[in-house]
Coordinates of C-alpha atoms and ligand atoms in Angstrom, one line a residue:
Chain A
M1 CA -34.8 -30.4 22.4
T2 CA -31.7 -28.7 20.9
V3 CA -31.4 -25.0 20.3
P4 CA -31.6 -24.1 16.6
F5 CA -28.3 -22.9 15.1
L6 CA -29.6 -19.7 13.6
E7 CA -33.2 -18.7 14.3
I8 CA -35.1 -15.8 13.0
S9 CA -38.4 -15.0 14.6
G10 CA -41.0 -12.3 14.1
L11 CA -38.4 -10.1 12.3
T12 CA -39.8 -6.8 11.2
K13 CA -38.4 -3.7 9.6
R14 CA -40.4 -0.6 8.8
F15 CA -39.1 2.4 6.8
G16 CA -41.5 5.1 7.6
G17 CA -44.8 3.8 6.3
L18 CA -43.3 0.9 4.3
T19 CA -43.0 -2.4 6.0
A20 CA -40.0 -4.0 4.1
V21 CA -39.9 -7.1 6.3
D22 CA -43.0 -8.2 8.2
G23 CA -42.9 -10.8 11.0
L24 CA -40.5 -13.1 9.1
G25 CA -39.4 -16.3 10.8
F26 CA -37.3 -19.3 9.8
K27 CA -34.5 -21.5 11.1
V28 CA -31.2 -22.4 9.5
E29 CA -29.5 -25.7 10.4
H30 CA -25.9 -25.9 11.2
G31 CA -23.8 -27.0 8.2
A32 CA -26.6 -26.4 5.7
I33 CA -26.8 -24.2 2.6
H34 CA -30.0 -22.4 3.1
G35 CA -31.6 -20.3 0.4
L36 CA -33.7 -17.1 0.8
I37 CA -35.5 -16.2 -2.3
G38 CA -38.4 -14.0 -3.5
P39 CA -39.2 -11.5 -6.2
N40 CA -37.4 -8.1 -6.4
G41 CA -38.2 -5.9 -3.4
A42 CA -39.4 -8.9 -1.3
G43 CA -37.1 -7.8 1.6
K44 CA -34.3 -10.2 1.3
T45 CA -31.4 -7.7 1.5
T46 CA -33.2 -6.0 4.3
T47 CA -33.4 -9.3 6.2
F48 CA -29.7 -9.8 5.7
N49 CA -29.1 -6.3 6.9
M50 CA -30.9 -7.1 10.1
I51 CA -29.2 -10.4 10.7
S52 CA -25.8 -8.9 10.2
G53 CA -26.5 -5.9 12.4
F54 CA -26.4 -3.3 9.7
Y55 CA -30.0 -2.4 10.6
K56 CA -31.7 -2.7 13.9
P57 CA -34.9 -4.6 13.5
T58 CA -38.1 -2.7 14.3
A59 CA -39.3 -5.9 16.0
G60 CA -38.3 -9.5 16.3
Q61 CA -35.1 -11.4 17.1
V62 CA -32.2 -13.2 15.5
R63 CA -30.6 -15.9 17.6
L64 CA -27.3 -17.6 17.0
R65 CA -27.0 -20.8 19.1
G66 CA -29.7 -19.5 21.3
E67 CA -27.9 -16.2 21.9
E68 CA -29.7 -13.1 20.7
I69 CA -27.6 -11.2 18.2
S70 CA -30.2 -8.7 16.8
G71 CA -29.5 -5.2 17.8
L72 CA -25.7 -5.7 18.1
K73 CA -23.5 -3.7 15.9
M74 CA -22.2 -5.2 12.7
Y75 CA -18.7 -5.8 13.9
E76 CA -20.0 -7.4 17.1
V77 CA -22.2 -9.8 15.0
A78 CA -19.1 -10.5 12.8
R79 CA -17.1 -11.4 15.9
R80 CA -19.7 -13.9 16.9
G81 CA -19.1 -15.7 13.6
V82 CA -21.6 -14.2 11.2
V83 CA -19.9 -12.6 8.2
R84 CA -21.8 -11.2 5.2
T85 CA -21.1 -10.1 1.7
F86 CA -22.9 -7.2 0.0
Q87 CA -25.3 -7.3 -3.0
H88 CA -23.3 -4.8 -5.0
S89 CA -19.6 -5.5 -5.4
T90 CA -18.6 -3.8 -2.3
L91 CA -14.8 -4.0 -2.1
F92 CA -11.9 -1.8 -1.1
A93 CA -11.5 -0.8 -4.7
E94 CA -8.3 1.2 -4.1
L95 CA -6.5 -1.6 -2.3
T96 CA -4.9 -4.6 -3.9
V97 CA -6.6 -8.0 -4.0
L98 CA -4.3 -9.3 -1.3
E99 CA -4.9 -6.3 1.0
N100 CA -8.7 -6.8 0.6
A101 CA -8.3 -10.4 1.9
L102 CA -6.0 -9.2 4.6
V103 CA -8.7 -7.0 6.0
G104 CA -10.8 -10.2 6.2
T105 CA -8.3 -11.7 8.6
H106 CA -8.8 -8.7 11.0
M107 CA -10.6 -10.7 13.7
S108 CA -8.2 -13.6 13.9
F109 CA -5.1 -11.5 13.9
R110 CA -6.1 -8.4 15.8
P111 CA -3.6 -5.6 14.8
N112 CA -1.7 -3.9 17.6
V113 CA -0.1 -0.4 17.2
F114 CA 2.7 -1.0 19.6
A115 CA 3.7 -4.4 18.3
A116 CA 3.5 -2.9 14.8
I117 CA 5.9 -0.1 15.6
I118 CA 8.4 -2.3 17.4
G119 CA 8.0 -5.1 14.9
W120 CA 6.8 -7.8 17.3
D121 CA 3.9 -8.8 15.1
A122 CA 5.9 -10.6 12.4
E123 CA 4.3 -13.9 13.3
D124 CA 0.8 -12.5 13.1
R125 CA 1.5 -10.8 9.8
R126 CA 2.8 -14.1 8.4
G127 CA -0.3 -15.8 9.8
A128 CA -2.6 -13.3 8.3
R129 CA -0.9 -13.4 5.0
G130 CA -1.1 -17.1 4.9
R131 CA -4.8 -17.0 5.7
A132 CA -5.4 -14.3 3.1
E133 CA -3.6 -16.2 0.4
E134 CA -5.4 -19.4 1.3
A135 CA -8.8 -17.6 0.8
L136 CA -7.6 -16.1 -2.5
D137 CA -6.4 -19.5 -3.7
F138 CA -9.7 -21.1 -2.8
F139 CA -11.5 -18.7 -5.1
G140 CA -8.8 -18.8 -7.8
L141 CA -7.6 -15.2 -7.2
L142 CA -4.1 -15.8 -6.0
G143 CA -2.7 -14.9 -9.4
H144 CA -4.3 -11.5 -9.2
A145 CA -3.1 -10.9 -5.6
H146 CA -1.2 -7.6 -6.5
E147 CA -3.8 -6.1 -8.8
R148 CA -6.0 -3.3 -7.7
A149 CA -9.3 -4.8 -6.6
G150 CA -11.3 -2.1 -8.6
D151 CA -9.6 -3.2 -11.8
L152 CA -10.8 -6.8 -11.6
P153 CA -13.5 -8.1 -13.9
H154 CA -17.0 -8.3 -12.3
G155 CA -17.1 -12.0 -11.7
H156 CA -13.7 -11.9 -10.0
Q157 CA -14.9 -9.0 -7.8
R158 CA -17.8 -11.1 -6.6
A159 CA -15.4 -13.9 -5.8
L160 CA -13.1 -11.5 -4.0
G161 CA -16.1 -10.4 -1.8
M162 CA -16.5 -14.0 -0.8
A163 CA -12.8 -14.5 -0.3
V164 CA -12.7 -11.5 2.1
A165 CA -15.6 -13.1 4.1
M166 CA -13.9 -16.5 4.0
A167 CA -10.6 -15.1 5.3
A168 CA -12.5 -14.2 8.4
H169 CA -13.2 -18.0 9.0
P170 CA -16.9 -17.4 9.8
D171 CA -19.3 -20.0 11.2
V172 CA -22.1 -18.5 9.0
M173 CA -21.7 -16.7 5.7
L174 CA -24.5 -14.5 4.4
L175 CA -24.1 -14.2 0.6
D176 CA -26.3 -11.6 -1.1
E177 CA -26.6 -12.5 -4.8
P178 CA -23.0 -13.9 -5.2
F179 CA -23.6 -15.1 -8.7
T180 CA -24.6 -11.9 -10.4
G181 CA -22.2 -10.9 -13.2
M182 CA -20.9 -14.5 -13.5
N183 CA -21.3 -16.5 -16.7
P184 CA -22.7 -20.1 -16.4
E185 CA -19.3 -21.6 -16.3
E186 CA -18.1 -19.3 -13.5
T187 CA -21.4 -20.0 -11.7
N188 CA -20.9 -23.7 -11.8
R189 CA -17.3 -23.4 -10.6
M190 CA -18.5 -21.2 -7.8
M191 CA -21.2 -23.6 -6.8
A192 CA -18.6 -26.4 -6.4
L193 CA -16.6 -24.0 -4.2
M194 CA -19.7 -23.4 -2.0
F195 CA -20.2 -27.1 -1.5
K196 CA -16.5 -27.3 -0.5
L197 CA -17.0 -24.4 1.9
R198 CA -20.1 -26.0 3.4
D199 CA -18.2 -29.3 3.8
S200 CA -15.5 -27.4 5.7
G201 CA -18.2 -26.6 8.3
V202 CA -19.5 -23.2 7.2
T203 CA -23.2 -22.6 7.3
I204 CA -24.3 -20.6 4.3
L205 CA -27.4 -18.4 4.0
I206 CA -27.7 -17.3 0.4
V207 CA -29.9 -14.9 -1.5
E208 CA -29.8 -15.5 -5.2
H209 CA -32.0 -14.9 -8.3
D210 CA -30.2 -17.5 -10.4
M211 CA -32.7 -20.4 -9.9
H212 CA -30.4 -22.9 -11.5
A213 CA -27.8 -22.1 -8.8
V214 CA -30.3 -21.9 -5.9
M215 CA -32.1 -25.2 -6.8
G216 CA -28.7 -26.9 -7.3
L217 CA -27.1 -25.6 -4.1
C218 CA -29.6 -25.4 -1.3
D219 CA -30.6 -28.0 1.2
R220 CA -33.6 -25.9 2.2
I221 CA -35.2 -22.8 0.7
T222 CA -37.3 -20.1 2.4
V223 CA -39.4 -18.0 0.1
M224 CA -40.6 -14.6 1.0
N225 CA -42.9 -12.2 -0.8
F226 CA -43.8 -8.6 0.1
G227 CA -41.7 -8.9 3.3
R228 CA -43.6 -11.9 4.5
F229 CA -42.8 -15.6 4.9
L230 CA -44.4 -17.4 2.0
T231 CA -43.3 -21.0 2.3
E232 CA -40.3 -23.2 3.0
G233 CA -39.1 -26.6 1.8
V234 CA -36.5 -28.6 -0.1
P235 CA -35.8 -27.4 -3.7
Q236 CA -38.1 -30.0 -5.3
E237 CA -41.1 -28.7 -3.2
I238 CA -40.3 -25.1 -3.9
R239 CA -39.9 -25.5 -7.6
T240 CA -43.5 -26.9 -7.9
H241 CA -45.2 -24.9 -5.1
P242 CA -48.2 -23.1 -6.6
D243 CA -47.8 -20.0 -4.3
V244 CA -44.2 -19.6 -5.3
I245 CA -45.0 -19.8 -9.0
K246 CA -47.8 -17.3 -8.5
A247 CA -45.5 -14.9 -6.6
Y248 CA -42.9 -15.1 -9.3
L249 CA -45.4 -14.8 -12.2
G250 CA -46.8 -11.7 -10.5
G251 CA -43.3 -10.4 -10.1
V252 CA -40.6 -9.9 -12.8
R253 CA -38.7 -13.1 -12.8
H254 CA -39.7 -16.7 -13.5
V255 CA -38.8 -19.9 -11.7
A256 CA -36.6 -21.9 -14.1
Chain B
M1 CA 19.1 -4.7 -5.6
R2 CA 18.4 -1.2 -6.7
N3 CA 16.2 -0.7 -3.7
R4 CA 18.8 -2.0 -1.3
A5 CA 21.4 0.3 -2.8
L6 CA 19.1 3.2 -2.6
H7 CA 18.5 2.5 1.1
I8 CA 22.2 2.1 1.9
I9 CA 23.3 5.2 0.1
G10 CA 20.1 7.3 0.1
W11 CA 19.3 7.6 3.8
P12 CA 22.8 8.5 5.0
A13 CA 23.1 10.9 2.1
L14 CA 19.8 12.6 3.1
A15 CA 20.9 12.7 6.7
A16 CA 24.2 14.3 5.8
A17 CA 22.4 16.9 3.6
L18 CA 20.0 17.7 6.4
I19 CA 22.9 18.1 8.9
A20 CA 24.8 20.3 6.5
L21 CA 21.8 22.3 5.4
P22 CA 21.7 25.1 8.1
Y23 CA 25.4 26.1 7.3
G24 CA 24.3 27.4 3.9
L25 CA 21.6 29.6 5.4
S26 CA 21.4 33.0 7.1
F27 CA 20.3 33.3 10.7
S28 CA 16.7 34.2 9.8
Q29 CA 16.6 31.3 7.3
Q30 CA 17.8 29.0 10.0
E31 CA 14.9 30.1 12.1
V32 CA 12.5 29.4 9.3
L33 CA 14.1 25.9 8.9
V34 CA 13.2 25.2 12.6
F35 CA 9.6 26.1 12.0
L36 CA 9.6 24.1 8.8
T37 CA 10.9 21.0 10.6
I38 CA 8.2 21.4 13.2
N39 CA 5.5 22.0 10.5
V40 CA 6.6 18.8 8.7
L41 CA 5.7 16.9 11.8
L42 CA 2.4 18.7 12.1
V43 CA 1.3 18.1 8.5
A44 CA 2.5 14.5 8.6
S45 CA 0.4 13.9 11.7
Y46 CA -2.5 15.5 9.9
R47 CA -2.2 13.0 7.1
L48 CA -2.3 10.2 9.6
L49 CA -5.6 11.6 10.8
T50 CA -7.0 11.8 7.3
L51 CA -6.2 8.1 6.6
T52 CA -9.5 7.0 8.0
G53 CA -11.3 9.6 5.7
E54 CA -12.2 12.3 8.2
W55 CA -10.8 15.8 7.7
S56 CA -10.5 17.8 10.9
L57 CA -10.3 21.6 11.3
G58 CA -9.2 21.3 14.9
H59 CA -5.7 19.9 14.3
V60 CA -3.8 23.1 14.8
V61 CA -5.7 23.7 18.1
I62 CA -4.7 20.2 19.2
M63 CA -1.1 21.2 18.4
G64 CA -1.8 24.2 20.6
V65 CA -3.0 21.9 23.4
G66 CA 0.4 20.2 23.3
A67 CA 2.1 23.6 23.3
Y68 CA 0.1 25.0 26.2
A69 CA 0.3 21.8 28.2
S70 CA 4.1 21.5 27.9
A71 CA 4.6 25.2 28.7
L72 CA 2.4 24.9 31.8
Y73 CA 4.0 21.7 33.0
T74 CA 7.4 23.4 33.0
K75 CA 6.2 26.7 34.4
E76 CA 3.8 25.5 37.1
L77 CA 5.2 22.2 38.0
G78 CA 8.8 22.6 37.2
I79 CA 9.0 19.5 35.1
Y80 CA 12.1 19.0 33.0
V81 CA 11.5 20.3 29.5
P82 CA 12.1 17.1 27.4
I83 CA 9.7 15.2 29.8
S84 CA 7.1 18.0 29.7
M85 CA 7.2 17.9 25.9
I86 CA 6.3 14.2 25.9
L87 CA 3.6 14.9 28.6
G88 CA 2.3 17.7 26.4
A89 CA 2.0 15.3 23.5
C90 CA 0.1 12.9 25.8
T91 CA -2.2 15.7 26.9
A92 CA -3.1 16.5 23.3
A93 CA -3.8 12.8 22.7
L94 CA -6.0 12.7 25.8
V95 CA -7.9 15.8 24.8
A96 CA -8.4 14.2 21.4
M97 CA -9.7 11.1 23.1
L98 CA -12.3 13.1 25.0
L99 CA -13.3 15.1 21.9
S100 CA -13.7 11.9 19.9
F101 CA -16.8 10.9 21.9
P102 CA -18.9 13.8 20.5
L103 CA -17.0 14.2 17.3
F104 CA -17.2 10.6 16.0
R105 CA -21.0 10.7 16.2
M106 CA -20.6 12.8 13.1
K107 CA -19.1 12.0 9.7
G108 CA -17.8 13.9 6.7
F109 CA -19.0 17.5 6.5
Y110 CA -20.5 17.5 10.0
F111 CA -17.3 16.1 11.5
L112 CA -15.4 19.0 9.7
I113 CA -17.7 21.6 11.3
G114 CA -17.8 19.8 14.6
S115 CA -14.0 19.7 14.8
F116 CA -13.8 23.4 14.0
A117 CA -16.3 24.2 16.8
A118 CA -14.4 22.0 19.2
G119 CA -11.2 23.8 18.4
E120 CA -12.8 27.2 18.8
I121 CA -14.2 26.2 22.2
I122 CA -10.7 25.2 23.3
R123 CA -9.3 28.6 22.1
L124 CA -12.1 30.3 23.9
L125 CA -11.1 28.6 27.2
W126 CA -7.5 29.7 26.7
K127 CA -8.7 33.3 26.2
R128 CA -11.3 33.2 29.0
F129 CA -9.1 31.7 31.8
R130 CA -6.2 34.0 32.6
D131 CA -5.2 31.4 35.2
P132 CA -3.5 29.3 34.1
F133 CA -3.7 30.0 30.3
G134 CA -2.8 33.7 30.5
G135 CA -5.8 35.0 28.6
P136 CA -5.5 36.5 25.2
K137 CA -1.9 37.3 25.7
G138 CA -1.1 33.7 26.3
I139 CA 2.0 32.4 28.2
K140 CA 5.3 34.1 28.0
K141 CA 8.8 33.3 29.1
I142 CA 8.4 29.5 28.6
D143 CA 11.5 27.6 29.8
P144 CA 13.8 26.9 26.9
M145 CA 15.3 23.5 26.3
P146 CA 18.2 23.1 28.7
D147 CA 21.6 23.1 26.9
F148 CA 23.5 20.0 26.9
D149 CA 26.7 18.5 25.5
I150 CA 27.0 15.2 23.7
G151 CA 30.8 15.3 23.3
I152 CA 31.0 16.0 19.5
Y153 CA 28.5 18.8 19.6
S154 CA 27.3 21.1 22.4
F155 CA 23.7 22.2 22.1
D156 CA 23.0 25.8 22.9
F157 CA 19.2 26.1 22.3
F158 CA 19.2 29.9 21.8
E159 CA 20.9 29.0 18.5
P160 CA 18.5 28.0 15.8
I161 CA 21.0 25.4 14.5
S162 CA 21.0 23.5 17.8
Y163 CA 17.2 23.6 18.0
Y164 CA 17.0 22.5 14.4
Y165 CA 19.1 19.4 15.2
L166 CA 16.9 18.6 18.1
A167 CA 13.8 19.0 16.1
L168 CA 15.3 17.0 13.2
V169 CA 15.9 14.0 15.5
V170 CA 12.5 14.2 17.2
V171 CA 10.6 14.7 13.9
G172 CA 12.7 12.0 12.3
I173 CA 11.8 9.5 14.9
C174 CA 8.1 10.5 14.8
L175 CA 8.0 10.2 11.0
W176 CA 9.6 6.8 11.3
I177 CA 6.9 5.7 13.8
M178 CA 4.1 7.0 11.7
W179 CA 5.5 5.3 8.7
R180 CA 5.7 2.0 10.6
I181 CA 2.1 2.4 11.7
E182 CA 0.9 3.1 8.2
R183 CA 2.7 0.1 6.7
S184 CA 1.3 -2.2 9.4
P185 CA -2.0 -4.1 9.6
V186 CA -3.2 -1.1 11.7
G187 CA -2.5 1.2 8.7
L188 CA -4.2 -1.2 6.4
T189 CA -7.3 -1.1 8.6
F190 CA -7.2 2.7 8.6
H191 CA -7.3 2.6 4.8
A192 CA -10.1 0.0 4.8
V193 CA -12.2 2.2 7.1
H194 CA -11.6 5.0 4.7
W195 CA -12.6 3.2 1.5
Q196 CA -15.5 1.1 2.7
D197 CA -16.4 1.4 6.3
K198 CA -19.4 -0.9 5.9
L199 CA -17.3 -3.8 4.5
A200 CA -14.6 -3.2 7.1
E201 CA -17.2 -3.5 9.8
A202 CA -18.6 -6.6 8.3
A203 CA -15.1 -8.1 8.6
G204 CA -15.2 -7.4 12.3
V205 CA -13.5 -4.0 12.4
N206 CA -14.7 -1.6 15.1
V207 CA -14.8 1.3 12.8
R208 CA -15.4 3.9 15.4
A209 CA -12.5 2.6 17.5
Y210 CA -10.2 2.9 14.5
R211 CA -11.3 6.4 13.7
T212 CA -10.6 7.3 17.3
L213 CA -7.2 5.6 17.2
A214 CA -6.1 7.5 14.2
F215 CA -7.4 10.7 15.7
V216 CA -5.6 10.1 19.0
I217 CA -2.3 9.1 17.6
A218 CA -2.3 12.0 15.1
S219 CA -3.2 14.4 17.9
G220 CA -0.3 13.1 20.0
F221 CA 2.2 13.9 17.3
A222 CA 0.5 17.3 16.6
G223 CA 0.8 18.0 20.4
L224 CA 4.5 17.1 20.3
S225 CA 5.0 19.5 17.4
G226 CA 3.3 22.2 19.4
A227 CA 5.5 21.5 22.4
L228 CA 8.6 21.8 20.2
L229 CA 7.3 25.1 18.9
A230 CA 6.5 26.4 22.4
H231 CA 9.9 25.8 23.9
Y232 CA 11.6 27.3 20.8
I233 CA 9.7 30.6 20.6
G234 CA 9.2 30.8 24.3
T235 CA 5.6 32.1 24.1
V236 CA 2.2 30.8 23.1
N237 CA -1.1 32.6 22.7
P238 CA -4.5 31.6 21.3
N239 CA -3.9 33.4 18.0
S240 CA -0.9 31.2 17.1
F241 CA -3.3 28.4 16.6
D242 CA -6.1 30.1 14.8
I243 CA -8.0 29.0 11.7
E244 CA -5.5 30.8 9.4
M245 CA -2.8 28.5 10.5
M246 CA -5.2 25.6 9.9
V247 CA -5.7 26.8 6.4
F248 CA -2.0 26.7 5.9
V249 CA -1.8 23.1 7.0
L250 CA -4.7 22.2 4.7
T251 CA -3.0 24.0 1.9
W252 CA 0.2 22.1 2.4
A253 CA -1.7 18.8 2.5
I254 CA -3.8 19.5 -0.5
V255 CA -1.1 21.0 -2.7
G256 CA 1.2 18.2 -1.7
G257 CA -1.4 15.5 -2.0
T258 CA -2.5 13.0 0.7
A259 CA -2.3 9.7 -1.2
T260 CA 1.3 9.1 -0.2
F261 CA 3.2 9.5 3.1
Y262 CA 5.5 12.1 1.6
G263 CA 2.9 14.2 -0.3
P264 CA 2.0 16.6 2.6
I265 CA 5.7 16.9 3.6
I266 CA 6.6 17.9 0.0
G267 CA 3.7 20.4 0.2
A268 CA 4.9 21.9 3.4
I269 CA 8.5 22.2 2.1
V270 CA 7.7 23.6 -1.3
L271 CA 5.2 26.2 0.0
T272 CA 7.5 27.2 2.8
I273 CA 10.4 27.7 0.4
L274 CA 8.1 29.6 -1.9
N275 CA 6.9 31.7 1.0
E276 CA 10.4 32.5 2.3
V277 CA 12.3 32.8 -0.9
V278 CA 9.8 34.4 -3.1
L279 CA 7.2 36.2 -1.0
R280 CA 9.4 37.5 1.8
E281 CA 12.2 38.6 -0.5
M282 CA 9.8 40.4 -2.8
G283 CA 7.9 41.9 0.2
F284 CA 4.6 40.1 -0.4
E285 CA 4.6 38.6 3.0
Q286 CA 1.4 40.4 4.0
M287 CA -0.4 38.7 1.1
R288 CA 0.4 35.2 2.3
P289 CA -3.2 34.1 3.0
L290 CA -4.3 35.5 -0.4
I291 CA -1.5 33.7 -2.3
Y292 CA -2.1 30.5 -0.4
G293 CA -5.8 30.7 -1.3
L294 CA -4.8 31.2 -5.0
L295 CA -2.3 28.3 -4.8
L296 CA -5.0 26.1 -3.3
I297 CA -7.4 26.8 -6.1
C298 CA -4.8 26.4 -8.8
S299 CA -3.6 23.1 -7.4
V300 CA -7.2 21.8 -7.2
L301 CA -7.8 22.8 -10.8
F302 CA -4.5 21.9 -12.4
L303 CA -2.9 19.4 -10.1
P304 CA -5.7 17.6 -8.4
K305 CA -3.6 14.8 -7.3
G306 CA -1.0 17.1 -5.7
L307 CA 2.7 17.5 -6.1
E308 CA 3.2 13.8 -5.1
S309 CA 1.7 12.8 -8.4
V310 CA 4.5 14.6 -10.2
V311 CA 7.1 12.7 -8.0
Q312 CA 5.3 9.4 -8.7
K313 CA 5.5 10.0 -12.4
V314 CA 9.2 10.8 -12.3
L315 CA 9.9 7.8 -10.2
A316 CA 7.9 5.5 -12.5
R317 CA 9.8 6.8 -15.5
R318 CA 13.1 6.3 -13.8
N319 CA 12.2 2.8 -12.7
G320 CA 10.9 2.1 -16.2
S321 CA 14.1 3.2 -17.9
G322 CA 16.0 1.4 -15.2
A323 CA 14.2 -1.8 -16.0
A324 CA 14.8 -1.2 -19.7
A325 CA 18.5 -0.6 -19.1
A326 CA 18.7 -3.9 -17.0
G327 CA 17.0 -5.7 -19.9
E328 CA 19.6 -4.3 -22.4
E329 CA 22.4 -5.4 -20.1
Q330 CA 21.0 -8.9 -20.1
A331 CA 20.7 -9.0 -23.9
Ligands
ATP401 N1 -33.0 2.0 3.5 C1 -34.2 1.9 3.0 N2 -35.1 2.9 3.1 C2 -36.3 2.9 2.6 N3 -36.8 1.8 2.0 C3 -36.0 0.7 1.8 C4 -34.6 0.7 2.3 N4 -34.0 -0.4 2.0 C5 -35.0 -1.1 1.3 N5 -36.1 -0.5 1.2 C6 -37.4 -1.0 0.6 O1 -37.7 -2.2 1.2 C7 -38.2 -3.1 0.3 C8 -37.3 -4.4 0.3 O2 -36.0 -4.1 -0.2 P1 -34.9 -5.2 -0.3 O3 -33.7 -4.5 -0.8 O4 -34.8 -5.8 1.0 O5 -35.4 -6.2 -1.4 P2 -34.7 -7.4 -2.0 O6 -35.6 -8.6 -1.7 O7 -33.3 -7.5 -1.6 O8 -34.8 -7.1 -3.6 P3 -33.7 -7.4 -4.7 O9 -34.0 -8.8 -5.2 O10 -34.1 -6.4 -5.8 O11 -32.4 -7.2 -4.2 C9 -38.1 -2.4 -1.1 O12 -39.4 -1.9 -1.3 C10 -37.2 -1.3 -0.9 O13 -37.5 -0.2 -1.7
MG402 MG1 -31.5 -7.4 -2.5

C-alpha cells in the first residue's frame, strides 16, 4: 500500500462553542486538481487555515507524504511544499507587482544580509528575478510588473496572488476562491492555466463557489456541510448527488 | 544618463560640502554638528527597525547600551577605543537579540509598551548597580578617541572638527550598509513582513526571525551611535538616554516621514537646525520638549506624510520637466 500524498483525517476546529470543522477527512492524490466545496460557512477556509498551518487544529491530522504537518507554523508548512492563497485579495498592496512575485521566491533564494551588503548575491537576485518574471508571465501579468499591486483591477489581483504562490514552486497549492471577481472570459483563461499548472506537476486543492469552474476543473470533489464531510466523488457524481443538491438548496447558492 | 551624471557629480559635491561645512561654523555650532551626525545614524537605524512595522520606545536605551558598553570596555578592560566602539555596537545588538525573545511575542501597541518597559528596566539596572555602571551619576572620564595622523590631516579629538570627520566617515559607512540592506532581498522581505505578515509567512518567510533580524541590526547601529557619543562627551549617565530623548527621535522620524530612507534624516537635520538656529538664539531652549510636541502635532495634522513627501514632489516635478525638456530637444 502506498502512502497517500495529502491526507486529512479527523480534522476538527472549535472556536469557543462553535465547531467550524468537525472530524473532516479526505485524501488528495498527487498531481490531481481536487475541489473542496460546500455552502457558505461550511468550514472550507477554516480547513485551509489548518492545512496551511495558520490555525492549529483542535484535533486531527494533516499528513503530507505520510509526514504529519498539522501543528507546524505556516512558514514551516510552506517550506515542505504547501503554499496557499487567501480568500480575499491578500497582497503586498504597497509593493510593485514584480516585488510581490519576488517575495514568492523567498524559499528558493534565501536572502542573506552579508551577501547583500557585499554584493555577492547577484546570481541569486538574477535567479529570483527570472523566477518571478516567469510566474508573472504565466499569469499574463508581466506587462504590469512595475505597477503598484494595490492599483491592479480585481481579477489581476487574484491572478497575482496565484503568481506569488507559483513563484514559490510548491508541490501543493491551496487556492481559496481564486475566481471571485473574474468575468467568465478571465475564468476560462485561468482554468486553462490551472490545467497547465497541474500538468507541470503541481497538486491543486481548490475552494470555489463558481460551479462551472469547479465542475470543469476538478478530478475529484469533496463536499462539506456544517463542518462535516458530506460526500466525495468525480464531478458527474457530485452534480447529481441528492445530498449535495439538498445542502445547496438549504444554503444560499445553487449547483449549476 | 541624468542619473549617472547625478551620481558622478552629486556624491563628490555632497562630500566636499560636508567636509567644508564646519569651517563656516562657530565652535559651539561645530559641537552641535557632531551631535547631529551621530543622531543621523541613530534615527536612520530607527527607521530600519520600523521597516518590519514595529515601533519601539527602547531604541535610545539600546543606544545607551552601546555607549555604556564601549565606555566600560575601554575603562575596565583597557580595550583600544575604536575596537571597543565596535564591541559596544555588538553588545547592543546582543542585548536586542535577548530582548527579542519576550518582545516579539507582542505586536503593535503591546510591543510599543513592552519595548518601553524593557528600556526602563535597563535604565534601572544602570542606576541600581554602581559597580560597574556608576549609578545615577553614570560613568565619567571615558577615554577619548586616541589622536592620529593620516598625513594630510592630523586628528585631534578634543577638537569638534576632528571628531566630526570621524563621525562623518563612520556614519557614512553605516548609512551605506543600511541602504544596501534595504535595497536587497532582505529589505524587500522586511517590507513584505510589514505590509502583510500572513502572506509573507505563506511564502515561507519566518516572520519572527525577520522582525528579530531588523531589530538586531538596527540596535547594532544604534549602539554604535551611542559609542560615538560616549567617547566624544566623555561621560554617560542614565538620564542621557531617557524617554525625552526617545521622543526627539520619534519626532525626527515622524516629521521627516518614514516611507523613504532619507525622510528621518531630513527630519533630524531640519529640526536640529530649527532648534539651534531659532530656539537657542531666541532663548527658547528650555521649551524644546513643548515645541517638539507642537511640531509633532502640526506635522501629523498638516504634513502627514512628512517632509520627505515635499522632497518627493519637488523631485517628481523636476524629473517631469526634465523629461519634457528632453522631449522638446528631440522634436
Ligand atoms: N476566527 C474565527 N473565529 C470564530 N469563528 C470563526 C472563525 N473563522 C471562521 N469562523 C466560523 O466558522 C465557520 C466556518 O467558516 P469558514 O470561513 O471556514 O467558511 P467557508 O466555508 O470558507 O465559507 P465561505 O464560503 O463563505 O468562504 C463560520 O460559521 C464562521 O463564522
Ligand atoms: Mg471561505
